[in-house]
Amino acid sequence: MQQSQNRISKLFNIQYPIIQAGMIWHSGWKLASAVSNCGGLGLIGAGSMYPDVLRENIQKCKQATNKPFGVNVPMLYPNLEEVIQIILEEGVKIVFTSAGSPKTYTETLQKEGLKVAHVVSSTKFAVKCEDAGVDAIVAEGFEAGGHNGRDETTTFCLIPNVKQHISKPLIAAGGIALGSQMKAAMILGADGVQIGSRFAATTEASAHENWKKKITELNEGDTLLTLKELAPVRMVKNKFFNELEGIYQTGRNTEALVASLGRARAKRGMFEGDMEDGELEIGQVSALIHDVLPVETVFSNLLKEFEEAKAPSF
Ligand SMILES: Cc1cc2nc3c(=O)[nH]c(=O)nc-3n(C[C@H](O)[C@H](O)[C@H](O)COP(=O)(O)O)c2cc1C
């Protein structure tokens, strides 16, 4: 791909409109700076970091790259005010908010000169983002790993619909691990892509090695969306997933679901490497990920595949 000058690369002052998703337990300063150094936009995932850990990651990222990077702030975790304060104090220039209302922090952050993108899973919420004045909208399809929308709208259906209803720069997320998928998303109307699962299985991701290896072994059908009553999340069908299914079969007791979840399951699985009792968040596209690779290789593969992908004529 030529050095691009499209709306997303201009907005974030990056070389390629490729954003590495903020991911709990994966995207610390090592992953974010590696992606930014390749010409994409690396995001530190604040969701799994105590405020002091976030500050340290931002400071290390600033040392590891002189390129733009950002912070992802899922609004469902505690210490939100403190997290925003640290972002401002540390001079971060780009924030991606998710799992909450785009109105909450957009204006506050923009007044301080930051660019703000917000993640949604439906056209209805994309319109709310536009009304809230965000700089860019991430539309995430149901294929995606991690927390997800209740409507089960796939990226293929979501992007063209969002495109018809908004005018802000649009970033497609969910089910993108190859350059051909990136090109398809851009043909559908996206200005750029946000990639999670593919960057989870990289050398620089901070997740446990057991988990990275497991990602490369997953097949089609090995993940499902569950916990729709609480916060829908796509995860691997392991022992923990089956435990949740068992609770559903006994009558969907929300309290039992909360109790089962309340044992730092995501950390246990993805960070500590417990492949049975931990929560393992990953997208459907994991079936296309066969190796743990350095970010540089993932990046050059994406660019090469993007160039090679041609729409067949008929
Ligand atoms: C392990 C994992 C953790 C994630 N954590 C977050 C998060 O903390 N905040 C967020 O906004 N999205 C999170 N997501 C969703 C990603 O930001 C991204 O939108 C999604 O992974 C894109 O789909 P893909 O996995 O098919 O590439 C997570 C995804 C994964 C796979």
Short mmCIF file of C-alpha atoms in Angstrom, two decimals, residues 13-152:
data_model
loop_
_atom_site.label_atom_id
_atom_site.label_comp_id
_atom_site.label_asym_id
_atom_site.label_seq_id
_atom_site.Cartn_x
_atom_site.Cartn_y
_atom_site.Cartn_z
CA ASN A 13 -1.13 11.75 11.60
CA ILE A 14 -0.15 8.15 10.86
CA GLN A 15 1.18 6.43 7.75
CA TYR A 16 -1.44 3.69 7.32
CA PRO A 17 -5.09 3.65 8.47
CA ILE A 18 -4.49 0.58 10.62
CA ILE A 19 -5.36 0.80 14.31
CA GLN A 20 -4.32 -1.81 16.84
CA ALA A 21 -7.28 -2.28 19.16
CA GLY A 22 -6.99 -1.52 22.84
CA MET A 23 -7.30 -4.95 24.48
CA ILE A 24 -7.35 -5.80 28.16
CA TRP A 25 -4.32 -7.88 29.21
CA HIS A 26 -2.68 -7.54 25.77
CA SER A 27 -2.00 -4.01 24.72
CA GLY A 28 0.60 -2.46 26.94
CA TRP A 29 3.34 -0.08 25.79
CA LYS A 30 5.29 -2.81 23.96
CA LEU A 31 2.46 -3.69 21.59
CA ALA A 32 1.24 -0.10 21.14
CA SER A 33 4.70 1.32 20.42
CA ALA A 34 5.56 -1.53 18.02
CA VAL A 35 2.42 -0.84 15.98
CA SER A 36 3.00 2.91 15.99
CA ASN A 37 6.61 2.38 14.91
CA CYS A 38 5.29 0.41 11.90
CA GLY A 39 3.17 3.37 10.81
CA GLY A 40 -0.17 2.33 12.31
CA LEU A 41 -1.83 3.64 15.45
CA GLY A 42 -1.02 1.68 18.61
CA LEU A 43 -3.49 1.89 21.50
CA ILE A 44 -2.70 1.17 25.13
CA GLY A 45 -5.62 -0.70 26.69
CA ALA A 46 -6.47 1.06 29.95
CA GLY A 47 -9.23 -1.42 30.81
CA SER A 48 -7.00 -3.87 32.69
CA MET A 49 -4.61 -1.33 34.22
CA TYR A 50 -4.63 0.29 37.64
CA PRO A 51 -4.09 4.04 37.23
CA ASP A 52 -0.40 3.90 38.19
CA VAL A 53 0.18 1.03 35.74
CA LEU A 54 -1.48 3.06 33.00
CA ARG A 55 0.76 6.04 33.73
CA GLU A 56 3.84 3.84 33.56
CA ASN A 57 2.70 2.34 30.25
CA ILE A 58 2.10 5.77 28.73
CA GLN A 59 5.52 6.98 29.86
CA LYS A 60 7.25 3.88 28.47
CA CYS A 61 5.34 4.17 25.20
CA LYS A 62 6.52 7.78 24.82
CA GLN A 63 10.10 6.54 25.22
CA ALA A 64 9.63 3.66 22.78
CA THR A 65 8.14 5.66 19.92
CA ASN A 66 8.09 9.21 18.64
CA LYS A 67 5.04 8.38 16.52
CA PRO A 68 1.42 9.01 17.52
CA PHE A 69 -0.24 6.50 19.85
CA GLY A 70 -3.41 6.55 21.90
CA VAL A 71 -5.23 5.06 24.88
CA ASN A 72 -8.42 2.99 24.82
CA VAL A 73 -10.74 3.72 27.72
CA PRO A 74 -13.61 1.24 28.19
CA MET A 75 -16.10 3.08 30.36
CA LEU A 76 -17.26 0.00 32.23
CA TYR A 77 -14.28 -0.22 34.57
CA PRO A 78 -13.66 1.72 37.82
CA ASN A 79 -11.29 4.69 38.32
CA LEU A 80 -12.56 6.37 35.17
CA GLU A 81 -12.03 9.95 36.34
CA GLU A 82 -8.50 9.13 37.47
CA VAL A 83 -7.74 7.45 34.15
CA ILE A 84 -8.87 10.53 32.20
CA GLN A 85 -6.81 12.76 34.49
CA ILE A 86 -3.67 10.68 33.85
CA ILE A 87 -4.26 10.78 30.10
CA LEU A 88 -4.44 14.58 30.24
CA GLU A 89 -1.45 14.93 32.56
CA GLU A 90 0.71 12.69 30.39
CA GLY A 91 -0.13 14.63 27.23
CA VAL A 92 -1.74 11.74 25.33
CA LYS A 93 -3.16 13.06 22.06
CA ILE A 94 -5.65 10.36 21.05
CA VAL A 95 -8.34 8.52 23.03
CA PHE A 96 -10.65 5.72 21.91
CA THR A 97 -13.60 5.40 24.30
CA SER A 98 -15.87 2.36 24.39
CA ALA A 99 -18.61 0.63 26.39
CA GLY A 100 -20.43 3.80 27.39
CA SER A 101 -21.86 7.03 26.06
CA PRO A 102 -19.80 9.06 23.57
CA LYS A 103 -21.12 12.20 25.27
CA THR A 104 -19.37 11.51 28.57
CA TYR A 105 -15.82 12.58 27.73
CA THR A 106 -15.68 13.71 24.08
CA GLU A 107 -16.03 17.43 24.72
CA THR A 108 -13.78 17.46 27.79
CA LEU A 109 -11.00 15.72 25.88
CA GLN A 110 -11.42 17.73 22.68
CA LYS A 111 -11.23 20.99 24.65
CA GLU A 112 -7.76 19.87 25.75
CA GLY A 113 -6.81 19.28 22.11
CA LEU A 114 -7.21 15.49 21.99
CA LYS A 115 -8.77 13.55 19.13
CA VAL A 116 -11.56 11.23 20.24
CA ALA A 117 -12.93 8.09 18.57
CA HIS A 118 -15.76 6.06 20.05
CA VAL A 119 -16.58 2.38 19.49
CA VAL A 120 -20.13 1.25 18.64
CA SER A 121 -21.80 -1.92 17.41
CA SER A 122 -24.88 -0.44 15.75
CA THR A 123 -25.89 2.32 13.34
CA LYS A 124 -28.14 3.85 16.01
CA PHE A 125 -25.17 4.40 18.31
CA ALA A 126 -22.97 5.56 15.45
CA VAL A 127 -25.45 8.40 14.89
CA LYS A 128 -25.19 9.25 18.61
CA CYS A 129 -21.42 9.46 18.20
CA GLU A 130 -21.82 11.89 15.34
CA ASP A 131 -24.21 13.98 17.48
CA ALA A 132 -21.67 13.93 20.33
CA GLY A 133 -19.08 15.39 17.94
CA VAL A 134 -16.48 12.60 18.02
CA ASP A 135 -13.60 12.82 15.53
CA ALA A 136 -14.02 9.24 14.27
CA ILE A 137 -16.33 6.29 14.78
CA VAL A 138 -15.28 2.68 15.18
CA ALA A 139 -18.06 0.33 14.06
CA GLU A 140 -17.44 -3.13 15.45
CA GLY A 141 -19.18 -6.21 14.06
CA PHE A 142 -20.36 -9.24 15.98
CA GLU A 143 -17.38 -11.32 14.80
CA ALA A 144 -15.09 -9.30 17.05
CA GLY A 145 -13.31 -10.61 20.12
CA GLY A 146 -14.11 -9.20 23.54
CA HIS A 147 -17.15 -7.15 24.50
CA ASN A 148 -19.66 -6.82 21.79
CA GLY A 149 -23.11 -5.57 20.78
CA ARG A 150 -26.35 -7.33 21.61
CA ASP A 151 -27.75 -7.05 18.08
CA GLU A 152 -25.34 -9.53 16.51
#
